[in-house]
């Protein structure tokens, strides 16, 4: 992993690579408490390059992600090859408002397509931020069931409320549209920084 910045130019970059040398078989939870779900990972190489440039009130983020199976890895559930390019301008028309748009190009197993998304964050009070947005993921893993979903369009609304110094409540409602059906999730959390 490599990160860097040129503060005077408002430029940031990051480069990260991951290489999995051999097939990884998840053990059951009592044997491997860090693995929540039983999934086999084929050997792969993953490369992420991201850059960010500030132009005053406008920030443009761009990233390229490439994931390739290696050493005769087989494309299966949780094991996919893809290339993704994202361009995401963000603007702050006011101190309390932030708008972000994104355009993504996906290439996976010979399928090319574009998607769009975006989100809005509004600081309605120094202690409260409201947010809404939409995003798209070609592959997504459900954090509760471990189930892989494909072609997931997510719509979300959320709130972060600072209840005291160092403590906040986060709440988010997600509506996901997938090729197998629709899913609704409500997440509520409490965070305290010591």
Short mmCIF file of C-alpha atoms in Angstrom, two decimals:
data_model
loop_
_atom_site.label_atom_id
_atom_site.label_comp_id
_atom_site.label_asym_id
_atom_site.label_seq_id
_atom_site.Cartn_x
_atom_site.Cartn_y
_atom_site.Cartn_z
CA UNK A 1 0.00 0.00 0.00
CA UNK A 2 1.30 3.43 -0.93
CA UNK A 3 -0.34 6.79 -0.25
CA UNK A 4 0.85 10.30 -0.85
CA UNK A 5 -0.17 13.93 -1.17
CA UNK A 6 0.92 17.20 -2.69
CA UNK A 7 -0.87 19.59 -0.29
CA UNK A 8 -0.06 22.78 -2.20
CA UNK A 9 -1.68 21.31 -5.33
CA UNK A 10 -4.63 19.75 -3.50
CA UNK A 11 -3.63 16.33 -4.88
CA UNK A 12 -3.85 12.93 -3.15
CA UNK A 13 -3.13 9.45 -4.45
CA UNK A 14 -3.25 5.89 -3.19
CA UNK A 15 -2.09 2.60 -4.61
CA UNK A 16 -2.90 -0.76 -3.08
CA UNK A 17 -2.21 -4.27 -4.27
CA UNK A 18 -3.24 -7.63 -2.84
CA UNK A 19 -1.98 -11.01 -4.00
CA UNK A 20 -3.51 -14.22 -2.65
CA UNK A 21 -1.07 -17.04 -3.43
CA UNK A 22 -3.26 -20.08 -2.89
CA UNK A 23 -6.86 -21.11 -2.36
CA UNK A 24 -8.20 -20.05 1.04
CA UNK A 25 -10.82 -22.24 2.64
CA UNK A 26 -12.66 -20.64 5.54
CA UNK A 27 -12.85 -22.71 8.68
CA UNK A 28 -15.92 -22.97 10.87
CA UNK A 29 -16.47 -20.13 13.33
CA UNK A 30 -15.20 -22.03 16.44
CA UNK A 31 -11.89 -22.66 14.64
CA UNK A 32 -11.61 -19.27 12.92
CA UNK A 33 -13.57 -16.53 14.73
CA UNK A 34 -12.38 -13.94 12.21
CA UNK A 35 -14.27 -15.66 9.42
CA UNK A 36 -17.99 -15.03 9.79
CA UNK A 37 -19.05 -17.03 6.74
CA UNK A 38 -17.84 -20.18 5.04
CA UNK A 39 -16.50 -19.12 1.66
CA UNK A 40 -13.63 -20.33 -0.47
CA UNK A 41 -11.41 -17.74 -2.13
CA UNK A 42 -9.46 -18.61 -5.27
CA UNK A 43 -5.97 -17.13 -5.80
CA UNK A 44 -6.27 -13.57 -7.13
CA UNK A 45 -4.47 -10.29 -7.66
CA UNK A 46 -6.27 -7.08 -6.77
CA UNK A 47 -4.99 -3.61 -7.70
CA UNK A 48 -6.59 -0.29 -6.70
CA UNK A 49 -5.33 3.10 -7.86
CA UNK A 50 -7.09 6.23 -6.66
CA UNK A 51 -6.44 9.93 -7.15
CA UNK A 52 -8.14 13.03 -5.82
CA UNK A 53 -7.72 16.65 -6.93
CA UNK A 54 -9.21 19.70 -5.27
CA UNK A 55 -10.33 22.74 -7.27
CA UNK A 56 -11.55 25.01 -4.48
CA UNK A 57 -15.11 23.97 -3.60
CA UNK A 58 -14.98 21.10 -6.11
CA UNK A 59 -13.11 17.84 -5.52
CA UNK A 60 -12.78 15.20 -8.24
CA UNK A 61 -12.04 11.63 -7.20
CA UNK A 62 -11.10 8.96 -9.71
CA UNK A 63 -10.21 5.32 -9.16
CA UNK A 64 -9.34 2.19 -11.07
CA UNK A 65 -9.82 -1.30 -9.62
CA UNK A 66 -8.73 -4.52 -11.30
CA UNK A 67 -9.24 -7.98 -9.86
CA UNK A 68 -7.83 -10.98 -11.73
CA UNK A 69 -7.80 -14.64 -10.78
CA UNK A 70 -4.34 -16.19 -10.91
CA UNK A 71 -2.73 -19.63 -10.74
CA UNK A 72 -5.66 -21.32 -12.49
CA UNK A 73 -8.23 -19.74 -10.17
CA UNK A 74 -11.81 -20.61 -11.12
CA UNK A 75 -14.51 -17.94 -11.34
CA UNK A 76 -17.26 -18.91 -8.87
CA UNK A 77 -19.36 -17.28 -6.18
CA UNK A 78 -17.15 -14.78 -4.28
CA UNK A 79 -14.49 -15.20 -6.98
CA UNK A 80 -14.90 -12.83 -9.92
CA UNK A 81 -12.67 -11.00 -12.33
CA UNK A 82 -13.56 -7.42 -13.11
CA UNK A 83 -12.24 -3.98 -13.99
CA UNK A 84 -13.93 -0.86 -12.65
CA UNK A 85 -13.30 2.81 -13.35
CA UNK A 86 -15.04 5.46 -11.23
CA UNK A 87 -15.13 9.23 -11.61
CA UNK A 88 -16.81 11.11 -8.78
CA UNK A 89 -16.98 14.90 -8.53
CA UNK A 90 -18.00 16.37 -5.19
CA UNK A 91 -19.17 19.93 -4.64
CA UNK A 92 -19.97 21.97 -1.55
CA UNK A 93 -22.41 24.70 -2.59
CA UNK A 94 -22.64 25.72 1.08
CA UNK A 95 -20.76 24.87 4.27
CA UNK A 96 -23.60 22.66 5.48
CA UNK A 97 -24.25 20.89 2.15
CA UNK A 98 -22.21 18.35 0.20
CA UNK A 99 -23.20 16.75 -3.14
CA UNK A 100 -21.35 13.85 -4.73
CA UNK A 101 -22.03 12.26 -8.10
CA UNK A 102 -20.40 9.15 -9.50
CA UNK A 103 -20.11 7.47 -12.88
CA UNK A 104 -18.76 3.92 -12.99
CA UNK A 105 -17.63 1.76 -15.89
CA UNK A 106 -17.65 -1.99 -15.20
CA UNK A 107 -16.14 -4.79 -17.24
CA UNK A 108 -16.66 -8.33 -15.98
CA UNK A 109 -16.50 -11.56 -17.97
CA UNK A 110 -16.99 -9.72 -21.24
CA UNK A 111 -19.88 -7.52 -20.04
CA UNK A 112 -19.37 -3.76 -20.28
CA UNK A 113 -21.77 -1.23 -18.77
CA UNK A 114 -22.00 2.20 -17.15
CA UNK A 115 -23.77 3.05 -13.90
CA UNK A 116 -24.43 6.29 -12.06
CA UNK A 117 -24.97 7.18 -8.43
CA UNK A 118 -24.62 9.97 -5.95
CA UNK A 119 -25.29 11.15 -2.45
CA UNK A 120 -26.23 14.23 -0.50
CA UNK A 121 -25.10 15.16 3.03
CA UNK A 122 -26.77 18.03 4.87
CA UNK A 123 -25.58 19.34 8.24
CA UNK A 124 -28.90 20.54 9.64
CA UNK A 125 -27.36 21.28 13.05
CA UNK A 126 -23.76 21.17 14.32
CA UNK A 127 -24.68 17.90 16.03
CA UNK A 128 -26.77 16.31 13.26
CA UNK A 129 -26.08 15.27 9.66
CA UNK A 130 -28.71 13.84 7.33
CA UNK A 131 -27.72 11.87 4.23
CA UNK A 132 -29.37 10.23 1.23
CA UNK A 133 -27.94 8.52 -1.81
CA UNK A 134 -27.85 5.77 -4.37
CA UNK A 135 -25.03 3.46 -5.47
CA UNK A 136 -24.45 0.40 -7.62
CA UNK A 137 -22.28 -2.66 -7.04
CA UNK A 138 -21.75 -5.45 -9.52
CA UNK A 139 -21.06 -7.84 -6.62
CA UNK A 140 -22.04 -7.39 -2.99
CA UNK A 141 -21.90 -9.64 0.08
CA UNK A 142 -24.69 -9.31 2.64
CA UNK A 143 -23.07 -8.55 6.01
CA UNK A 144 -25.72 -10.49 7.92
CA UNK A 145 -26.10 -13.67 5.86
CA UNK A 146 -22.85 -13.84 3.86
CA UNK A 147 -24.91 -14.27 0.70
CA UNK A 148 -23.41 -12.87 -2.49
CA UNK A 149 -25.68 -10.67 -4.57
CA UNK A 150 -25.12 -9.45 -8.11
CA UNK A 151 -26.11 -6.21 -9.80
CA UNK A 152 -27.16 -4.42 -6.63
CA UNK A 153 -28.69 -0.93 -6.81
CA UNK A 154 -28.87 0.54 -3.30
CA UNK A 155 -30.89 3.54 -2.11
CA UNK A 156 -30.16 4.85 1.37
CA UNK A 157 -31.22 7.47 3.87
CA UNK A 158 -29.37 8.03 7.10
CA UNK A 159 -28.64 10.23 10.08
CA UNK A 160 -25.68 10.83 12.37
CA UNK A 161 -26.48 12.52 15.67
CA UNK A 162 -23.78 13.56 18.12
CA UNK A 163 -25.45 13.08 21.50
CA UNK A 164 -22.47 14.14 23.60
CA UNK A 165 -18.76 14.79 23.28
CA UNK A 166 -17.28 11.64 21.74
CA UNK A 167 -20.63 9.82 21.43
CA UNK A 168 -22.91 9.55 18.41
CA UNK A 169 -25.85 7.55 17.15
CA UNK A 170 -25.86 6.41 13.53
CA UNK A 171 -28.98 5.16 11.76
CA UNK A 172 -29.35 4.11 8.13
CA UNK A 173 -32.12 2.53 6.07
CA UNK A 174 -31.10 0.67 2.90
CA UNK A 175 -33.30 -0.51 0.06
CA UNK A 176 -31.50 -2.88 -2.33
CA UNK A 177 -32.76 -3.96 -5.73
CA UNK A 178 -31.09 -7.11 -7.07
CA UNK A 179 -31.75 -9.65 -9.80
CA UNK A 180 -33.20 -12.04 -7.19
CA UNK A 181 -35.46 -9.53 -5.41
CA UNK A 182 -35.61 -6.51 -3.14
CA UNK A 183 -34.05 -6.28 0.33
CA UNK A 184 -34.60 -3.76 3.12
CA UNK A 185 -32.15 -3.22 5.98
CA UNK A 186 -32.22 -0.91 8.98
CA UNK A 187 -28.89 -0.32 10.73
CA UNK A 188 -28.65 1.53 14.04
CA UNK A 189 -25.42 1.95 15.95
CA UNK A 190 -23.91 3.79 18.88
CA UNK A 191 -20.30 4.98 18.78
CA UNK A 192 -18.19 6.31 21.62
CA UNK A 193 -14.63 7.55 21.19
CA UNK A 194 -12.43 7.24 24.27
#
